[in-house]
Short mmCIF file of C-alpha atoms and ligand atoms in Angstrom, two decimals:
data_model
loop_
_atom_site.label_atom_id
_atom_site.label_comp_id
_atom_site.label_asym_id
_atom_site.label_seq_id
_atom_site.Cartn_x
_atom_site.Cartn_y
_atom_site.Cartn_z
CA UNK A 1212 -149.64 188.72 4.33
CA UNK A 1213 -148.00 189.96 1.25
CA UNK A 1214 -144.90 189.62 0.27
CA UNK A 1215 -143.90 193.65 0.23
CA UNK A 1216 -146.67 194.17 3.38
CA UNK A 1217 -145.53 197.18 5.27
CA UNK A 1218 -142.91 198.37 2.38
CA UNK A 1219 -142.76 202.05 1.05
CA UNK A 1220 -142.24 201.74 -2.95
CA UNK A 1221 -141.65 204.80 -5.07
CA UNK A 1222 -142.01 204.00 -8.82
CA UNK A 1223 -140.64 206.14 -11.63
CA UNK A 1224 -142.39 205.32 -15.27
CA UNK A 1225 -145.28 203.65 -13.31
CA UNK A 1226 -148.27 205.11 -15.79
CA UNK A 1227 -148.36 201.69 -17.99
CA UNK A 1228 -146.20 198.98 -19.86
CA UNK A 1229 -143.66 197.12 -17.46
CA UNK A 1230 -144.29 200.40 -14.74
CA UNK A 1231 -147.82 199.95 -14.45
CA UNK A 1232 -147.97 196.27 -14.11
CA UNK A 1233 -145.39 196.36 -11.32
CA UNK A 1234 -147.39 199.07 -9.59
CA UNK A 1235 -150.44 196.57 -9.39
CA UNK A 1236 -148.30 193.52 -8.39
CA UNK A 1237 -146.63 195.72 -5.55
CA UNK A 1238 -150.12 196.77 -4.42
CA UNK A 1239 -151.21 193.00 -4.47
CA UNK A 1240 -148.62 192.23 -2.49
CA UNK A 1241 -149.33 194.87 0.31
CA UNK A 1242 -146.85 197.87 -0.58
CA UNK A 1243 -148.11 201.56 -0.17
CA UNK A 1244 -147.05 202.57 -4.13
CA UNK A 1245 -146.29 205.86 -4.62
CA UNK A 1246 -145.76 206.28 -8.28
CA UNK A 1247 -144.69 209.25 -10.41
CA UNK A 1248 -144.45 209.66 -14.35
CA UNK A 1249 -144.15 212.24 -16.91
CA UNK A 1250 -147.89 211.24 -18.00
CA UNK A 1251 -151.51 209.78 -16.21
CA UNK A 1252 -151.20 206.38 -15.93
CA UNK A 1253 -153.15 204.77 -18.56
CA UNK A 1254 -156.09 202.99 -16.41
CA UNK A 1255 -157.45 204.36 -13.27
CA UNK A 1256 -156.41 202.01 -9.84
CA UNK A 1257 -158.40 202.97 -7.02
CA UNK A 1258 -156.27 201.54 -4.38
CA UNK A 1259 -156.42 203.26 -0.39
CA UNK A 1260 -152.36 202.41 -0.90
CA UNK A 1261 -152.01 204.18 -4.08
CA UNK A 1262 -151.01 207.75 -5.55
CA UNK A 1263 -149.58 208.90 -8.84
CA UNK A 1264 -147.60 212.30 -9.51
CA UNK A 1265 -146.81 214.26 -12.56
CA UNK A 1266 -142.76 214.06 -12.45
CA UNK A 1267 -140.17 214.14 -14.89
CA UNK A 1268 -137.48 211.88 -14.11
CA UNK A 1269 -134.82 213.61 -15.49
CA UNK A 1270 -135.17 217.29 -13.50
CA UNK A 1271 -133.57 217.52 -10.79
CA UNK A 1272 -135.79 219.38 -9.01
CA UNK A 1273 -139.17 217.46 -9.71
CA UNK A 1274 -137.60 214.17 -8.40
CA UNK A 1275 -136.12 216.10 -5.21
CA UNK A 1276 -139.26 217.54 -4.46
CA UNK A 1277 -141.04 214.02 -5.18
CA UNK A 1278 -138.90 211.75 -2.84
CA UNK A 1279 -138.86 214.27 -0.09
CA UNK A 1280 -142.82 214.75 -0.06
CA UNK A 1281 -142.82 211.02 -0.12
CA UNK A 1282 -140.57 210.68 2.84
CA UNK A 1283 -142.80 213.68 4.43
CA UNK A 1284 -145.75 211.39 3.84
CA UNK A 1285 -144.84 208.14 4.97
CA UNK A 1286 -141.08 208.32 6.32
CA UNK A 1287 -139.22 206.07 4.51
CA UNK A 1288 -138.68 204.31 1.50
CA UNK A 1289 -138.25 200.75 1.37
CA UNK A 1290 -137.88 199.96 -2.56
CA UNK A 1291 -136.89 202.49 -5.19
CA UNK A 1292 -137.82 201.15 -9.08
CA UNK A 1293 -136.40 203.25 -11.76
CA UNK A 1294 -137.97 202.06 -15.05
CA UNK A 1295 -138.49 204.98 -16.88
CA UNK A 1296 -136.93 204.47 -20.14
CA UNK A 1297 -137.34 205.57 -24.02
CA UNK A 1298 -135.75 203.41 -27.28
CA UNK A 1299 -133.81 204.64 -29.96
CA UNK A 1300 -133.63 202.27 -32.80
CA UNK A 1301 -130.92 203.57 -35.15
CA UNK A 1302 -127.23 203.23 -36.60
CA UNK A 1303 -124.48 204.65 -34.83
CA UNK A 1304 -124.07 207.44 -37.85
CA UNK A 1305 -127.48 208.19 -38.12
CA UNK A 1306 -127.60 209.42 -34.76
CA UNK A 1307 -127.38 213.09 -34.06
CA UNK A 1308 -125.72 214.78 -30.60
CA UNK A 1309 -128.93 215.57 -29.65
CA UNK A 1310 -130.51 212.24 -29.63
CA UNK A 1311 -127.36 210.73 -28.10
CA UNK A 1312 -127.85 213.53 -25.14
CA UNK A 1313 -131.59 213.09 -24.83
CA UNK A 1314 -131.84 208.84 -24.33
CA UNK A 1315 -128.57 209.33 -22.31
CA UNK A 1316 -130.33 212.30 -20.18
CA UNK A 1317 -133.07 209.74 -20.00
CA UNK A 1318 -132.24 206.74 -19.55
CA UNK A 1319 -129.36 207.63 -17.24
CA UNK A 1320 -129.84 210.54 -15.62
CA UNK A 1321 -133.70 209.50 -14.17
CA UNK A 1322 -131.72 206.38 -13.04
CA UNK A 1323 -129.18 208.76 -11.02
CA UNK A 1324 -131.40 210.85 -9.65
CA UNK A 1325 -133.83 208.60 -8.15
CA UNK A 1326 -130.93 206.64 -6.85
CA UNK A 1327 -129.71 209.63 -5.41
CA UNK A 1328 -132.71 211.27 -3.76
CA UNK A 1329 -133.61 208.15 -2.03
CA UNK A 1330 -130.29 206.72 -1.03
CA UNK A 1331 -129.36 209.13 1.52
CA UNK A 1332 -132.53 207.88 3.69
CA UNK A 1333 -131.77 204.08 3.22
CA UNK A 1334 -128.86 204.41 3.96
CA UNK A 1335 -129.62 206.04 7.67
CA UNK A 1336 -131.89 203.08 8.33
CA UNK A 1337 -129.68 200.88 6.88
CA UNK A 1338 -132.52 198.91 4.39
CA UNK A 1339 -133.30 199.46 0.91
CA UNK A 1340 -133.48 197.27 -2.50
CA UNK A 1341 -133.13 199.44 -5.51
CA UNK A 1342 -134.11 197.80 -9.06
CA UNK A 1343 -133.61 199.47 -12.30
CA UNK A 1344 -134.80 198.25 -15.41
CA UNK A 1345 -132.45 197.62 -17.86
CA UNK A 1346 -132.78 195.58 -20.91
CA UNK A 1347 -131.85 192.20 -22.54
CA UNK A 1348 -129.64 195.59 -24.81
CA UNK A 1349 -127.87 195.75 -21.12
CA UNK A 1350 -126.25 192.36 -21.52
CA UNK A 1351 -125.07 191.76 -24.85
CA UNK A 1352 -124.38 193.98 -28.10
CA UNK A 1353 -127.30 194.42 -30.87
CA UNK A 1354 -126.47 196.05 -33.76
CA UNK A 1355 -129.98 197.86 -34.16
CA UNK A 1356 -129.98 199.99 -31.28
CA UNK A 1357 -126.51 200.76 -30.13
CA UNK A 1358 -126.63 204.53 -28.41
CA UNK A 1359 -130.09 202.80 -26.47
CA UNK A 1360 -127.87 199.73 -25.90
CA UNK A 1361 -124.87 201.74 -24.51
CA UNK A 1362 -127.52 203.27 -22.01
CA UNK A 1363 -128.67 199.98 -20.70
CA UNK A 1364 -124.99 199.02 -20.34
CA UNK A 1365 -124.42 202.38 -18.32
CA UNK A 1366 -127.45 201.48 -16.43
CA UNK A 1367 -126.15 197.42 -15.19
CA UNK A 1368 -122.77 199.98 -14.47
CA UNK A 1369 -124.22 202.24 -12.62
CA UNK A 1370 -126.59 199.42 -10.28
CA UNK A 1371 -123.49 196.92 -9.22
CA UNK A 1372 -121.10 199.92 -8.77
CA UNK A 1373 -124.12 201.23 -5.99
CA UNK A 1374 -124.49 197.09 -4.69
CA UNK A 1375 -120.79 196.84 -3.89
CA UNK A 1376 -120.78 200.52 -2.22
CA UNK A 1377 -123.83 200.32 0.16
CA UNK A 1378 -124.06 196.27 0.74
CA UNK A 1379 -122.61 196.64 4.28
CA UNK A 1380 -125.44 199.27 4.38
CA UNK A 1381 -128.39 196.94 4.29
CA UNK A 1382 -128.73 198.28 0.15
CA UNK A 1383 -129.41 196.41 -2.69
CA UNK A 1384 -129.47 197.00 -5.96
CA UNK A 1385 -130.43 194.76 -8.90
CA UNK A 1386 -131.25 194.71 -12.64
CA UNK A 1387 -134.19 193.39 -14.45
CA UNK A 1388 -133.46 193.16 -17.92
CA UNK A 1389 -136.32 192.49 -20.24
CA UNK A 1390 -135.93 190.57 -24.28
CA UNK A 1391 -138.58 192.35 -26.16
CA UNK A 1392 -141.81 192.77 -24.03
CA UNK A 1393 -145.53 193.76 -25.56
CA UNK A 1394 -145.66 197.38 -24.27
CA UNK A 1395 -146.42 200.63 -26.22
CA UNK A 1396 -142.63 201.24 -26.37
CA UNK A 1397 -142.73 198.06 -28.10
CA UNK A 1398 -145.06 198.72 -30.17
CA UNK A 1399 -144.18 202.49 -30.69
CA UNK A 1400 -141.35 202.20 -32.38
CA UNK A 1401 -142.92 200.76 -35.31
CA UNK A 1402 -144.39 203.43 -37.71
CA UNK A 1403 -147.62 200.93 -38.39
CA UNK A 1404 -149.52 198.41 -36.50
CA UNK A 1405 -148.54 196.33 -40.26
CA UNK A 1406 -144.59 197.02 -39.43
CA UNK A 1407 -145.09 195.44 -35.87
CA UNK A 1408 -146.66 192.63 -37.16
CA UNK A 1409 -143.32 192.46 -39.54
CA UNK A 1410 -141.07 193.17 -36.62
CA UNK A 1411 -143.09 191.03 -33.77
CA UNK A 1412 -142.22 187.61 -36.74
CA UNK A 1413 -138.40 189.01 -36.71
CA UNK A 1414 -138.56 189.22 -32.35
CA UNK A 1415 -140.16 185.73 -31.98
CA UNK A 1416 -137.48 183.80 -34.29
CA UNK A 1417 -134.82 185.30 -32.67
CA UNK A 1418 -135.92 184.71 -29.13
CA UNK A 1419 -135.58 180.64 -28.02
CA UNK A 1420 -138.71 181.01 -26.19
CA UNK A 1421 -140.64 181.80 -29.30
CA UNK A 1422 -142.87 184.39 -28.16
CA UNK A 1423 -142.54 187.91 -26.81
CA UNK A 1424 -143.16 188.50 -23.22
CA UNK A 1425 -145.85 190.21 -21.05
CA UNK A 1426 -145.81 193.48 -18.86
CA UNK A 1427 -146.83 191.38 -15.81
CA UNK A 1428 -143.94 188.73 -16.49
CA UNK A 1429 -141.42 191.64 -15.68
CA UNK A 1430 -143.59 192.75 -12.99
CA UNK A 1431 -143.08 189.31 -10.95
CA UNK A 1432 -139.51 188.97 -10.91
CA UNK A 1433 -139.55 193.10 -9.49
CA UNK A 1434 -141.80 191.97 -6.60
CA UNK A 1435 -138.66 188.97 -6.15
CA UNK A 1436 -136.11 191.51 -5.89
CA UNK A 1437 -137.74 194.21 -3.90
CA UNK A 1438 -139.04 191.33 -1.30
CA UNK A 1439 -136.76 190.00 1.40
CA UNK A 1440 -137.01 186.70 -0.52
CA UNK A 1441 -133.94 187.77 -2.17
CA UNK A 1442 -131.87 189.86 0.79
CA UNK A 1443 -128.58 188.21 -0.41
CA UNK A 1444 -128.82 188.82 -4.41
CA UNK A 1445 -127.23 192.53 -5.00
CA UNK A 1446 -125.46 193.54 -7.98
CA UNK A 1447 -127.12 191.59 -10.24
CA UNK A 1448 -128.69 191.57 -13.68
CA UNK A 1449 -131.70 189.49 -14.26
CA UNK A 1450 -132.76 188.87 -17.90
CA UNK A 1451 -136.51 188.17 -18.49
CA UNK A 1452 -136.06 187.32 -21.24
CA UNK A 1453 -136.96 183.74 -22.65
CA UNK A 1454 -133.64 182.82 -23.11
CA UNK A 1455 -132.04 185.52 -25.27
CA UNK A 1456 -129.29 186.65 -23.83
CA UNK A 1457 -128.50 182.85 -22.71
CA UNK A 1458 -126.63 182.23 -26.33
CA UNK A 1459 -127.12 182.12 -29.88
CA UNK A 1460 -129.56 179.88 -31.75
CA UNK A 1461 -129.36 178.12 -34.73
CA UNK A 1462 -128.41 180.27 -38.23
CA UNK A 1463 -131.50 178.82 -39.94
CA UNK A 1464 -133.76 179.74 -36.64
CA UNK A 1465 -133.44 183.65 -36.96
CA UNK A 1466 -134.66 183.97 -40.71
CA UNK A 1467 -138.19 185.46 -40.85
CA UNK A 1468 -139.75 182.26 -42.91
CA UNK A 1469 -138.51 179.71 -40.30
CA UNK A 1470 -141.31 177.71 -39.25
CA UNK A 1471 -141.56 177.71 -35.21
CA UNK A 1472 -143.58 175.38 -34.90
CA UNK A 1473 -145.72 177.41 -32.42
CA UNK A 1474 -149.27 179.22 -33.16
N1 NAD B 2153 -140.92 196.85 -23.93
C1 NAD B 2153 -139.76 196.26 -24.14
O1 NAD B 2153 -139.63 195.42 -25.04
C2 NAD B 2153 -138.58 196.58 -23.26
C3 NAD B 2153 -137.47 195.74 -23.35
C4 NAD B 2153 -136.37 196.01 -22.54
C5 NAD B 2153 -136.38 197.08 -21.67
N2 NAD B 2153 -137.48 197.89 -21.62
C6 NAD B 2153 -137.42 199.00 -20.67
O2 NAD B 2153 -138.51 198.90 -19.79
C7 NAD B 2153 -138.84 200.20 -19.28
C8 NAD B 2153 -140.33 200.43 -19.42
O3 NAD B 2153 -140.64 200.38 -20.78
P1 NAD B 2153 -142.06 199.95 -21.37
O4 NAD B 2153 -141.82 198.95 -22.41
O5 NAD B 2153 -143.02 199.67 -20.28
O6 NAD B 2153 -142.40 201.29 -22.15
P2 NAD B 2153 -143.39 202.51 -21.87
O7 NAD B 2153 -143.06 203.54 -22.87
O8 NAD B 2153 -144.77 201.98 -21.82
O9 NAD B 2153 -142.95 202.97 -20.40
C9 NAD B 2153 -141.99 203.95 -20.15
C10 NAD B 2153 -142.59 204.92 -19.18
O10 NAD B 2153 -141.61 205.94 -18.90
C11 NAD B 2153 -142.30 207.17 -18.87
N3 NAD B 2153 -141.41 208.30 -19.10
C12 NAD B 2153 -140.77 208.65 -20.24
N4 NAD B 2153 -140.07 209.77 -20.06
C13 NAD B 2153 -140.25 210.14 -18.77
C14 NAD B 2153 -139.77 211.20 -17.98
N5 NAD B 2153 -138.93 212.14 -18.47
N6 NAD B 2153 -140.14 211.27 -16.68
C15 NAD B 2153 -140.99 210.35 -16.15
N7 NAD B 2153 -141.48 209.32 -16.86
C16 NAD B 2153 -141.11 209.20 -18.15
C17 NAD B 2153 -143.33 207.05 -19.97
O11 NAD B 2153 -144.35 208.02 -19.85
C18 NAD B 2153 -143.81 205.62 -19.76
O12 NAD B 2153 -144.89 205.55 -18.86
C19 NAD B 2153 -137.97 201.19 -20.06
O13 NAD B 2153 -136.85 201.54 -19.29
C20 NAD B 2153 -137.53 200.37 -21.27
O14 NAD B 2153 -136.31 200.83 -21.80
C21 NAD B 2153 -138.58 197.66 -22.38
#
């Protein structure tokens, strides 16, 4: 028996990076996955518990229609995971309205919707575990990415405000927040695949773990909080994160020619 056998999952940003890796790992662990995203997903699963939709998670109307066909086609939903997400790596007074309004109506607004479309229904049967992702930019300041960071904040805001209103209700709803993980976000925001190897020195010194982390390492602690291993955690934030949000390192350890010691 799995550990999410006989669970309902709806996924939002489930066509690859962290989304697609928790997909598989719900589907390994027995959930029917019915995941949605803006694009295909970027490898083919041919799994009798699996279907992906074309929805954009910030219209209103796509993610209405979504939930409610899911709830049509399998009458409930057990574990909502909002992970859609895009960066924005910039200084506060670079940044124009309109990107402000576009990560915001991202990063937020997807969040809120899902939440909302599905709520309604776990609340009635009184079950549900909700997990957004965050980031490792939802529990501490960075001075790279501040508009992105102030979205993740919003984001730990908006889960714990929704854990201490529907608790009583049988609801969770948790954070994982990921340090810098080897996606095409990741790599995407990086103009050359010789910038990322720049960048990827820079993320690995200033992460205690020395390394950066892997899609499927995100994945694992999703499956944690959407099982009933954890019915008692709500409301919080997880980082995944090798131990950077944990506390600063050494000065010397975040220049780019420190040795780490590691291959
Ligand atoms: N990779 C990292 O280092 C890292 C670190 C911390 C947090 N995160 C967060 O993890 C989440 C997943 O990121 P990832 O690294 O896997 O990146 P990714 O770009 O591979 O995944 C994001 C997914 O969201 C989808 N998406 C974007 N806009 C959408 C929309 N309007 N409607 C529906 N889907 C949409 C994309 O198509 C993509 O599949 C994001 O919320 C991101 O902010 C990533």
């Amino acid at each position: 028996m799995g550990r999410l056998a006989d669970k309902v999952a709806v996924v939002f940003g489930g066509a690859r990076g962290i989304g697609l890796a928790t997909v598989k790992e719900f589907l390994a662990e027995g959930a029917t996955v019915y995941a949605s995203d803006i694009r295909e997903p970027a490898e083919k699963l041919d799994h009798e518990n699996y279907s992906h939709s074309i929805v954009d998670a910030t219209d209103e109307n796509d993610v209405d229609t979504f939930v409610q066909d899911v709830l049509t086609r399998a009458g409930r939903i057990d574990v909502l995971f909002n992970n859609v997400g895009i960066h924005l790596g910039k200084p506060l007074a670079e940044t124009t309205l309109d990107e402000f309004n576009t990560i915001f109506a991202l990063n937020v607004r997807a969040a809120f919707l899902g939440t909302r479309a599905v709520l309604p229904g776990m609340i009635e049967r009184k079950s549900g575990s909700i997990i957004t992702t965050s980031s490792n930019g939802g529990v501490m300041g960075r001075p790279g990415d501040p508009v992105y960071n102030a979205t993740k904040h919003a984001l730990v805001g908006l889960t714990k405000s929704i854990a201490v209103a529907h608790a009583h209700q049988g609801i969770r709803a948790n954070t994982v927040n990921p340090g810098a993980i080897d996606t095409d976000m990741l790599r995407g925001t990086l103009a050359s695949p010789e910038e990322f190897e720049a960048k990827q020195h820079a993320l690995v010194a200033s992460t205690p773990a020395a390394r950066i982390g892997e899609a499927w390492e995100v994945a694992k602690a999703v499956v944690f909080l959407a099982s009933d291993e954890s019915r008692f955690i709500n409301g919080v934030l997880l980082p995944i994160d090798g131990a950077k949000a944990a506390g600063a390192m050494p000065n010397n350890r975040y220049s780019l020619d420190f040795d780490l010691g590691v291959k």
